[in-house]
Coordinates of C-alpha atoms in Angstrom, one line a residue:
P1 CA -43.1 -19.1 -16.7
D2 CA -39.8 -20.1 -15.6
G3 CA -38.6 -21.7 -18.6
R4 CA -37.0 -24.8 -17.2
S5 CA -39.9 -27.1 -18.4
I6 CA -42.7 -27.4 -20.5
L7 CA -46.4 -28.4 -19.3
L8 CA -48.5 -30.8 -21.7
R9 CA -51.8 -33.2 -21.3
S10 CA -52.1 -36.7 -22.8
A11 CA -53.9 -39.6 -22.4
R12 CA -51.0 -41.9 -22.8
A13 CA -51.1 -42.9 -19.0
S14 CA -55.0 -43.9 -18.6
A15 CA -57.7 -46.0 -19.0
P16 CA -59.8 -45.8 -21.2
S17 CA -58.1 -43.0 -23.1
R18 CA -60.7 -40.5 -22.5
V19 CA -58.9 -39.0 -19.5
D20 CA -56.2 -36.5 -19.8
R21 CA -53.2 -36.1 -17.4
F22 CA -50.3 -33.4 -17.1
F23 CA -47.1 -34.0 -17.6
R24 CA -43.7 -31.6 -17.1
V25 CA -41.1 -32.3 -19.6
P26 CA -37.5 -30.9 -19.4
A27 CA -37.2 -28.0 -21.7
R28 CA -33.6 -29.1 -22.5
G29 CA -34.6 -32.6 -22.9
G30 CA -35.3 -35.8 -21.1
F31 CA -38.0 -38.0 -19.5
E32 CA -41.1 -36.5 -18.7
E33 CA -42.8 -36.5 -15.0
M34 CA -46.5 -37.6 -14.8
L35 CA -48.0 -35.0 -12.0
A36 CA -50.0 -35.9 -9.0
L37 CA -53.4 -34.6 -10.6
P38 CA -55.8 -37.1 -11.7
T39 CA -57.2 -35.4 -14.7
A40 CA -56.1 -32.5 -17.0
G41 CA -58.0 -30.3 -18.9
Y42 CA -57.7 -26.4 -19.9
A43 CA -55.1 -25.0 -17.5
G44 CA -52.9 -22.0 -16.7
L45 CA -49.9 -22.1 -14.3
S46 CA -49.1 -18.8 -11.9
A47 CA -45.8 -16.6 -12.6
D48 CA -43.9 -18.4 -10.1
A49 CA -45.3 -21.8 -11.3
N50 CA -46.5 -22.7 -7.7
L51 CA -49.9 -23.1 -8.6
I52 CA -51.7 -24.4 -11.3
A53 CA -55.4 -23.8 -11.8
F54 CA -57.0 -26.4 -14.0
V55 CA -60.8 -27.7 -15.2
S56 CA -61.6 -31.1 -13.7
P57 CA -63.4 -33.0 -15.5
S58 CA -61.8 -32.4 -18.6
Y59 CA -64.5 -30.5 -20.9
D60 CA -63.1 -29.6 -24.3
R61 CA -64.1 -32.7 -26.2
R62 CA -67.7 -32.0 -25.4
T63 CA -70.1 -29.8 -27.9
W64 CA -72.6 -29.0 -26.0
K65 CA -73.7 -25.2 -24.8
R66 CA -75.2 -24.6 -21.0
Y67 CA -74.7 -28.4 -19.6
R68 CA -75.7 -28.5 -15.9
G69 CA -75.1 -32.2 -14.2
G70 CA -72.2 -34.0 -12.9
S71 CA -69.7 -33.9 -16.0
A72 CA -70.4 -30.3 -16.1
P73 CA -66.4 -28.9 -15.6
D74 CA -65.2 -26.5 -12.4
I75 CA -62.0 -25.2 -11.7
W76 CA -59.2 -26.1 -9.2
V77 CA -56.3 -25.0 -7.6
Y78 CA -53.5 -27.0 -7.1
D79 CA -50.3 -25.9 -4.9
F80 CA -47.2 -27.8 -6.0
D81 CA -45.0 -27.2 -2.9
K82 CA -48.2 -28.1 -0.2
N83 CA -49.4 -31.1 -2.5
Q84 CA -52.6 -29.5 -1.7
S85 CA -55.9 -29.0 -4.3
E86 CA -58.7 -26.7 -3.8
K87 CA -62.0 -26.7 -6.1
I88 CA -62.5 -23.0 -6.5
T89 CA -65.8 -22.9 -8.3
D90 CA -68.8 -25.0 -7.5
W91 CA -72.1 -24.8 -9.5
D92 CA -73.8 -27.2 -11.8
G93 CA -73.0 -25.2 -14.9
S94 CA -69.5 -25.2 -16.7
D95 CA -67.0 -23.0 -15.3
E96 CA -63.9 -23.2 -17.4
W97 CA -60.7 -21.8 -19.1
P98 CA -58.5 -20.4 -16.1
M99 CA -55.7 -18.2 -16.5
F100 CA -53.6 -16.7 -13.9
H101 CA -52.8 -12.6 -14.4
G102 CA -50.9 -11.8 -10.9
R103 CA -53.1 -13.2 -7.9
T104 CA -55.8 -13.3 -10.0
I105 CA -57.6 -16.3 -12.1
Y106 CA -59.6 -15.3 -15.0
Y107 CA -62.3 -18.0 -16.0
C108 CA -65.3 -17.8 -18.0
S109 CA -68.5 -18.9 -16.6
D110 CA -72.5 -18.6 -17.7
R111 CA -73.5 -19.0 -13.6
D112 CA -75.1 -15.7 -14.2
S113 CA -77.5 -16.3 -17.3
K114 CA -77.2 -18.6 -20.5
I115 CA -74.2 -16.6 -21.9
V116 CA -70.7 -17.0 -20.9
N117 CA -69.2 -13.9 -19.3
L118 CA -65.9 -13.4 -17.5
W119 CA -65.0 -13.7 -14.1
A120 CA -62.0 -13.2 -11.6
Y121 CA -61.0 -15.3 -8.6
Y122 CA -58.8 -13.8 -6.2
V123 CA -56.5 -16.5 -4.9
Y124 CA -55.5 -15.2 -1.6
V125 CA -59.2 -13.6 -0.6
K126 CA -61.2 -16.4 -1.9
T127 CA -63.5 -14.3 -3.1
H128 CA -65.7 -13.9 -6.9
R129 CA -66.5 -10.9 -9.2
Q130 CA -68.0 -11.0 -12.6
C131 CA -66.2 -8.8 -14.8
T132 CA -68.4 -8.5 -18.0
T133 CA -72.1 -8.6 -18.1
F134 CA -72.8 -10.0 -21.9
S135 CA -76.3 -10.4 -22.3

């Protein structure tokens, strides 16, 4: 968001190569820096680039719907300044596609039914709210 670097993900630093990692590359050129996070999936950065909301384990190479189990993705928030991460979703199905808008992380989940709906997580209050009720 600050225009100084580009966030990318790649499997080049993991073996087996099915696990992606995040890298930060200077926008003006130079070498990439691998971030401390162990996996990389869909992600969104806060406006100040101090927080990243990301999916772990990475889910985008899977093709099943309504999956529940050990490989279901949850959303985590990592604070770059504090070098701390926190899992913000915890249910046996899929939570994915996090995006920041102000101090809120919006994401999709099918936790309320077999249909994916939009949810909001308020970062500083640590509460969730269902935003849509598609059936």
